Amino acid sequence: MARIISGVQPTGTLNIGGYLGAFRHWPTYQDEHEAYFFVADLHALTVRQDPVVLAGRTRDVAASLLAIGIDPTRATVFLQSEVAAHTRLAWLLQCSASIGEMQRMTQFKDKSAGKDMVSLGLLTYPALMAADVLLYQADAVPVGDDQRQHLELTRDLAIRFNNRYGETFVVPEAQISPVAGRIMDLQDPTKKMSKSNDSPMGAIDLTDEPEVIRRKISRAVTDSEAEVAYDPARKPGVSNLLELLAAATGQNPSQLAGQYDRYGTLKSDTAEAISELLRPVRERYGELCKDPGQIDAALATGAQRAREIAEDTYRRAARAMGVSC
Ligand code: AMP
Ligand code: TRP
């Protein structure tokens, strides 16, 4: 059975961008793949976090993964920080990665631009991400389009390691979701929809109530024309709404454009479709909040399963490099 792995950073509440771009497909892997999903809490430390807030979000993201339909009896769900092999392998990989390679990452350039203090972790982050993937000998990594470059680097590091030290890692493929690769912010449709705390009205959270979804979409920025057309460069706001509606209903955004002549109806249909799409997630999340023991149990079992395979790979890599493990 092919193995897949993916992770999500607990830097905010999960939103519809990440859901349509990535998480929505995660539960579909658990039947035909050996699937590993984790909360990348160590990655979140690359920018400064309030410890209490981070711990709360980590748990909340884990609950959201279960709420979207990941079943801990069919997939392994865990917290990155509970499997020590991630940071240990990251070190081994950093020692065969170059500074230039890390500095070329567009996410590093974006996140470090204009900052007074840029953590060293922000620069070396792709080595930790490579470790996350390579430890599990994953064949494929389902991610959004923005992670493509990090996956390419992961492959490069795996190939380099195998060449230098002998076959150790499976070289993984990125699996970029074709539809809704990039959902934009509702208030600024030229930038990616990111975690809701950065832009409360710009992002729709997975657990938002229907009236909140309606309010956010009705206030979404469009343009001063009146023509509904799918043209992301010229009409980013309207195109983003079409993209959302298309992803939620399994249709094509350009074709959908032809069915609307007013922004108002496009907005109300989009709000309705998103709200329906998220209904089961909202309901399951509500149940988990009432019985948090379920979350603890899933994470404990997940960490144990993850450790077994991760430690085995780590030992092989360490020995191959000539260090004790
Ligand atoms: P993040 O929430 O930034 O940790 O991202 C988790 C996953 O969701 C990654 O695979 C991202 O590429 C994907 N993702 C996040 N935001 C978006 C977005 N606005 N549109 C599409 N995919 C996204
Ligand atoms: N870097 C990813 C993001 O920001 C999250 C992530 C960390 C990840 N480690 C991973 C995704 C390993 C896939 C595989 O979205």
Coordinates of C-alpha atoms and ligand atoms in Angstrom, one line a residue:
M1 CA 0.0 0.0 0.0
A2 CA 1.4 3.4 -1.0
R3 CA 2.2 5.7 1.9
I4 CA 1.3 9.3 2.1
I5 CA 2.0 12.0 4.7
S6 CA 1.0 15.6 5.2
G7 CA 1.1 18.2 7.9
V8 CA -0.5 21.5 8.9
Q9 CA 0.9 24.3 11.0
P10 CA -1.1 25.3 14.0
T11 CA -0.6 29.0 13.4
G12 CA -4.3 29.8 13.4
T13 CA -7.7 28.3 12.9
L14 CA -8.1 26.1 9.8
N15 CA -9.9 27.9 7.0
I16 CA -11.6 27.1 3.8
G17 CA -8.5 27.9 1.8
G18 CA -6.5 25.1 3.3
Y19 CA -9.5 22.9 3.3
L20 CA -10.3 23.2 -0.4
G21 CA -6.6 23.3 -1.3
A22 CA -5.5 20.4 0.9
F23 CA -7.4 18.9 3.8
R24 CA -10.6 18.1 2.1
H25 CA -8.8 15.3 0.3
W26 CA -7.1 13.9 3.3
P27 CA -9.8 11.5 4.5
T28 CA -10.0 10.0 1.0
Y29 CA -6.5 8.7 1.4
Q30 CA -7.1 6.6 4.5
D31 CA -8.7 3.7 2.7
E32 CA -6.3 3.1 -0.1
H33 CA -3.1 4.4 1.5
E34 CA -1.2 4.1 4.6
A35 CA -1.8 7.7 5.7
Y36 CA 0.0 9.9 8.2
F37 CA -1.3 13.3 9.2
F38 CA 0.3 15.5 11.7
V39 CA 0.1 19.0 13.3
A40 CA 3.4 20.7 12.6
D41 CA 3.7 22.5 15.9
L42 CA 7.5 22.8 15.7
H43 CA 7.2 24.6 12.4
A44 CA 5.0 27.2 14.1
L45 CA 7.9 28.2 16.3
T46 CA 9.8 29.7 13.3
V47 CA 7.9 32.8 14.1
R48 CA 7.3 34.0 17.6
Q49 CA 4.3 32.4 19.3
D50 CA 2.5 32.9 22.6
P51 CA 3.1 29.5 24.4
V52 CA -0.5 29.2 25.7
V53 CA -2.0 30.2 22.4
L54 CA 0.2 27.8 20.5
A55 CA -0.7 24.9 22.7
G56 CA -4.4 25.7 22.4
R57 CA -4.2 26.0 18.6
T58 CA -2.3 22.8 18.3
R59 CA -5.1 20.9 20.0
D60 CA -7.7 22.8 18.1
V61 CA -6.1 21.9 14.7
A62 CA -5.8 18.2 15.8
A63 CA -9.6 18.3 16.6
S64 CA -10.2 19.9 13.2
L65 CA -8.4 17.1 11.5
L66 CA -10.6 14.6 13.2
A67 CA -13.7 16.8 12.4
I68 CA -13.0 16.8 8.7
G69 CA -13.3 13.0 8.7
I70 CA -9.8 11.6 9.5
D71 CA -10.4 8.5 11.4
P72 CA -7.6 7.6 13.9
T73 CA -8.3 3.9 13.4
R74 CA -7.6 4.1 9.7
A75 CA -4.9 6.8 9.6
T76 CA -2.1 7.9 12.0
V77 CA -2.7 11.4 13.5
F78 CA -0.1 12.9 15.7
L79 CA 1.7 16.0 16.9
Q80 CA 5.1 16.6 15.4
S81 CA 6.7 17.6 18.7
E82 CA 5.8 14.2 20.2
V83 CA 8.1 12.4 17.7
A84 CA 11.7 13.3 18.5
A85 CA 13.1 11.8 15.3
H86 CA 11.8 14.8 13.3
T87 CA 14.3 17.3 14.8
R88 CA 17.0 14.7 14.9
L89 CA 16.7 13.9 11.2
A90 CA 16.4 17.6 10.4
W91 CA 19.9 18.1 11.8
L92 CA 21.3 15.4 9.6
L93 CA 19.6 16.8 6.5
Q94 CA 20.7 20.4 7.3
C95 CA 24.3 19.2 7.2
S96 CA 24.0 18.3 3.6
A97 CA 21.8 21.2 2.5
S98 CA 23.3 24.6 1.6
I99 CA 22.4 28.0 2.9
G100 CA 21.8 29.2 -0.6
E101 CA 19.2 26.5 -1.2
M102 CA 17.3 27.6 1.9
Q103 CA 17.6 31.3 1.0
R104 CA 16.0 30.6 -2.4
M105 CA 12.8 29.4 -0.9
T106 CA 10.0 31.9 -1.8
Q107 CA 8.2 31.3 1.4
F108 CA 11.4 32.3 3.3
K109 CA 11.8 35.5 1.2
D110 CA 8.1 36.4 1.8
K111 CA 8.1 35.7 5.5
S112 CA 11.5 37.4 6.2
A113 CA 11.0 40.5 4.1
G114 CA 11.0 43.7 6.1
K115 CA 11.4 41.9 9.5
D116 CA 13.9 43.2 12.1
M117 CA 14.4 39.7 13.5
V118 CA 14.3 36.6 11.3
S119 CA 14.8 33.4 13.2
L120 CA 17.3 30.8 12.0
G121 CA 14.5 28.3 12.2
L122 CA 12.6 30.2 9.5
L123 CA 15.6 29.7 7.2
T124 CA 16.2 26.0 8.0
Y125 CA 12.5 25.1 8.1
P126 CA 12.5 23.2 4.8
A127 CA 15.0 20.8 6.3
L128 CA 12.6 20.0 9.1
M129 CA 9.8 19.6 6.5
A130 CA 12.0 17.3 4.5
A131 CA 12.6 15.2 7.7
D132 CA 8.8 15.1 8.3
V133 CA 8.3 13.5 5.0
L134 CA 11.4 11.3 4.6
L135 CA 11.1 9.7 8.1
Y136 CA 8.0 8.0 7.0
Q137 CA 9.3 6.8 3.6
A138 CA 6.3 8.4 2.1
D139 CA 5.6 7.9 -1.6
A140 CA 3.4 11.0 -2.0
V141 CA 2.7 14.2 -0.2
P142 CA -0.6 15.9 -0.7
V143 CA -0.1 19.7 -0.3
G144 CA -1.3 23.0 -1.7
D145 CA 0.5 24.7 -4.5
D146 CA 2.5 27.0 -2.1
Q147 CA 4.4 23.9 -0.8
R148 CA 5.6 22.8 -4.2
Q149 CA 9.0 24.3 -3.8
H150 CA 9.6 22.8 -0.4
L151 CA 8.7 19.4 -1.8
E152 CA 11.2 19.8 -4.6
L153 CA 13.8 20.6 -2.0
T154 CA 12.8 17.5 0.0
R155 CA 13.3 15.4 -3.1
D156 CA 16.7 17.0 -3.8
L157 CA 17.8 16.3 -0.2
A158 CA 16.6 12.7 -0.4
I159 CA 18.4 12.1 -3.7
R160 CA 21.6 13.7 -2.4
F161 CA 21.5 11.7 0.8
N162 CA 20.9 8.4 -1.1
N163 CA 23.8 9.2 -3.5
R164 CA 26.2 10.1 -0.7
Y165 CA 25.4 7.6 2.0
G166 CA 23.5 4.8 0.2
E167 CA 19.8 4.1 -0.5
T168 CA 18.0 5.3 2.7
F169 CA 15.0 7.4 1.7
V170 CA 12.1 6.9 -0.6
V171 CA 12.0 10.0 -2.9
P172 CA 8.5 11.4 -2.5
E173 CA 6.2 12.9 -5.1
A174 CA 4.2 16.1 -4.4
Q175 CA 0.5 15.7 -5.0
I176 CA -0.8 19.2 -5.7
S177 CA -4.5 19.5 -5.6
P178 CA -5.7 20.5 -9.1
V179 CA -8.8 22.5 -8.2
A180 CA -8.6 25.4 -5.8
G181 CA -4.9 25.3 -5.6
R182 CA -5.0 28.8 -4.2
I183 CA -8.0 30.4 -2.5
M184 CA -7.5 34.1 -2.0
D185 CA -8.3 36.4 1.0
L186 CA -11.9 37.7 0.8
Q187 CA -10.8 41.2 1.8
D188 CA -7.7 41.3 -0.4
P189 CA -8.1 38.9 -3.2
T190 CA -4.6 39.5 -4.4
K191 CA -3.1 37.6 -1.5
K192 CA -3.6 34.0 -0.3
M193 CA -6.3 33.3 2.3
S194 CA -4.3 32.7 5.4
K195 CA -5.1 31.8 8.9
S196 CA -8.1 33.7 10.1
N197 CA -6.3 35.6 12.9
D198 CA -4.3 37.6 10.4
S199 CA -7.5 38.6 8.5
P200 CA -10.7 37.9 10.4
M201 CA -13.1 39.0 7.7
G202 CA -10.8 37.7 4.9
A203 CA -10.9 34.0 5.9
I204 CA -13.7 31.5 6.5
D205 CA -13.0 29.2 9.3
L206 CA -14.0 25.5 9.1
T207 CA -16.1 25.9 12.2
D208 CA -17.8 29.2 11.3
E209 CA -21.6 29.2 11.8
P210 CA -23.7 29.7 8.6
E211 CA -24.5 33.3 9.5
V212 CA -20.9 34.2 9.9
I213 CA -20.1 32.6 6.5
R214 CA -22.9 34.7 4.9
R215 CA -21.6 37.9 6.5
K216 CA -18.0 37.3 5.4
I217 CA -19.0 36.4 1.8
S218 CA -21.5 39.3 1.5
R219 CA -18.7 41.7 2.4
A220 CA -16.1 40.1 0.2
V221 CA -14.3 42.6 -2.0
T222 CA -15.2 42.5 -5.7
D223 CA -14.8 45.4 -8.1
S224 CA -16.8 48.3 -9.5
E225 CA -17.9 46.6 -12.7
A226 CA -21.1 44.5 -12.8
E227 CA -20.0 41.7 -15.0
V228 CA -19.5 38.2 -13.6
A229 CA -16.5 36.7 -15.3
Y230 CA -13.7 34.3 -14.4
D231 CA -10.6 36.3 -14.9
P232 CA -8.3 36.0 -11.9
A233 CA -5.8 38.7 -13.1
R234 CA -8.4 41.4 -14.0
K235 CA -11.2 40.4 -11.6
P236 CA -9.5 38.7 -8.6
G237 CA -12.4 39.1 -6.1
V238 CA -15.2 37.8 -8.4
S239 CA -12.9 35.0 -9.7
N240 CA -12.1 33.9 -6.1
L241 CA -15.8 33.7 -5.3
L242 CA -16.3 31.6 -8.5
E243 CA -13.4 29.5 -7.5
L244 CA -14.9 28.9 -4.0
L245 CA -18.4 28.1 -5.5
A246 CA -16.8 25.8 -8.1
A247 CA -14.7 23.9 -5.5
A248 CA -17.7 23.5 -3.2
T249 CA -20.0 22.2 -5.9
G250 CA -17.6 20.3 -8.1
Q251 CA -18.1 22.6 -11.1
N252 CA -15.9 24.7 -13.3
P253 CA -15.5 28.4 -12.4
S254 CA -15.6 29.7 -16.0
Q255 CA -18.8 27.8 -16.7
L256 CA -20.3 29.0 -13.5
A257 CA -19.6 32.6 -14.4
G258 CA -22.0 32.3 -17.4
Q259 CA -24.8 31.4 -15.0
Y260 CA -24.7 34.7 -13.0
D261 CA -25.3 38.3 -14.0
R262 CA -25.3 39.8 -10.5
Y263 CA -22.6 39.8 -7.8
G264 CA -25.4 39.5 -5.1
T265 CA -26.7 36.1 -6.3
L266 CA -23.2 34.8 -6.8
K267 CA -22.4 35.8 -3.2
S268 CA -25.5 34.2 -1.7
D269 CA -25.1 31.0 -3.6
T270 CA -21.4 30.8 -2.7
A271 CA -22.2 31.3 1.0
E272 CA -24.9 28.7 0.9
A273 CA -22.6 26.1 -0.9
I274 CA -19.7 26.7 1.5
S275 CA -22.0 26.5 4.5
E276 CA -23.5 23.2 3.3
L277 CA -20.0 21.8 2.5
L278 CA -18.8 22.6 6.0
R279 CA -22.0 21.3 7.8
P280 CA -20.6 17.8 8.7
V281 CA -17.3 19.3 9.8
R282 CA -19.1 21.8 12.2
E283 CA -21.2 19.0 13.6
R284 CA -18.3 16.6 14.3
Y285 CA -16.2 19.4 15.8
G286 CA -19.0 20.2 18.2
E287 CA -19.1 16.6 19.3
L288 CA -15.4 16.5 19.9
C289 CA -15.5 19.6 22.0
K290 CA -18.0 17.8 24.2
D291 CA -15.7 14.8 24.6
P292 CA -12.1 15.9 24.4
G293 CA -10.8 12.6 25.7
Q294 CA -11.3 11.3 22.2
I295 CA -8.7 13.8 20.9
D296 CA -6.2 12.8 23.6
A297 CA -6.6 9.1 22.8
A298 CA -6.2 9.6 19.1
L299 CA -3.1 11.6 19.5
A300 CA -1.5 9.2 22.0
T301 CA -2.0 6.2 19.7
G302 CA -0.9 8.2 16.7
A303 CA 2.4 9.3 18.3
Q304 CA 3.2 5.8 19.3
R305 CA 2.7 4.4 15.8
A306 CA 4.6 7.3 14.2
R307 CA 7.5 6.9 16.6
E308 CA 8.0 3.3 15.6
I309 CA 8.5 4.0 11.9
A310 CA 10.3 7.4 12.4
E311 CA 12.8 6.0 14.8
D312 CA 13.7 3.1 12.5
T313 CA 14.3 5.5 9.6
Y314 CA 16.3 7.9 11.8
R315 CA 18.6 5.0 13.0
R316 CA 19.3 4.0 9.4
A317 CA 20.1 7.5 8.4
A318 CA 22.3 8.2 11.4
R319 CA 24.3 5.0 10.9
A320 CA 24.6 5.7 7.2
M321 CA 26.3 9.0 8.1
G322 CA 28.6 7.4 10.6
V323 CA 27.1 8.7 13.8
S324 CA 25.6 6.7 16.7
C325 CA 21.9 6.7 17.2
Ligands
AMP1 P1 -1.2 26.0 6.3 O1 -2.6 26.2 6.7 O2 -0.6 27.3 5.7 O3 -0.3 25.3 7.2 O4 -1.3 25.1 5.0 C1 -1.8 23.7 5.1 C2 -2.1 23.2 3.7 O5 -3.1 23.9 3.1 C3 -0.9 23.4 2.8 O6 -0.8 22.2 2.0 C4 -1.2 24.6 2.0 O7 -0.6 24.6 0.7 C5 -2.7 24.5 1.9 N1 -3.3 25.9 1.9 C6 -3.2 26.8 2.8 N2 -3.9 27.9 2.5 C7 -4.3 27.7 1.3 C8 -5.1 28.5 0.3 N3 -5.5 29.8 0.6 N4 -5.4 28.0 -0.8 C9 -5.1 26.7 -1.1 N5 -4.4 25.9 -0.3 C10 -4.0 26.4 0.8
TRP2 N1 5.0 23.5 5.5 C1 3.6 23.1 5.4 C2 2.8 24.3 5.4 O1 3.2 25.4 5.8 C3 3.2 22.2 6.6 C4 4.1 21.0 6.7 C5 5.1 20.8 7.6 C6 4.0 19.9 5.9 N2 5.7 19.6 7.3 C7 5.1 19.0 6.3 C8 3.2 19.5 4.8 C9 5.3 17.8 5.7 C10 3.5 18.3 4.2 C11 4.5 17.4 4.6 O2 1.7 24.2 4.9

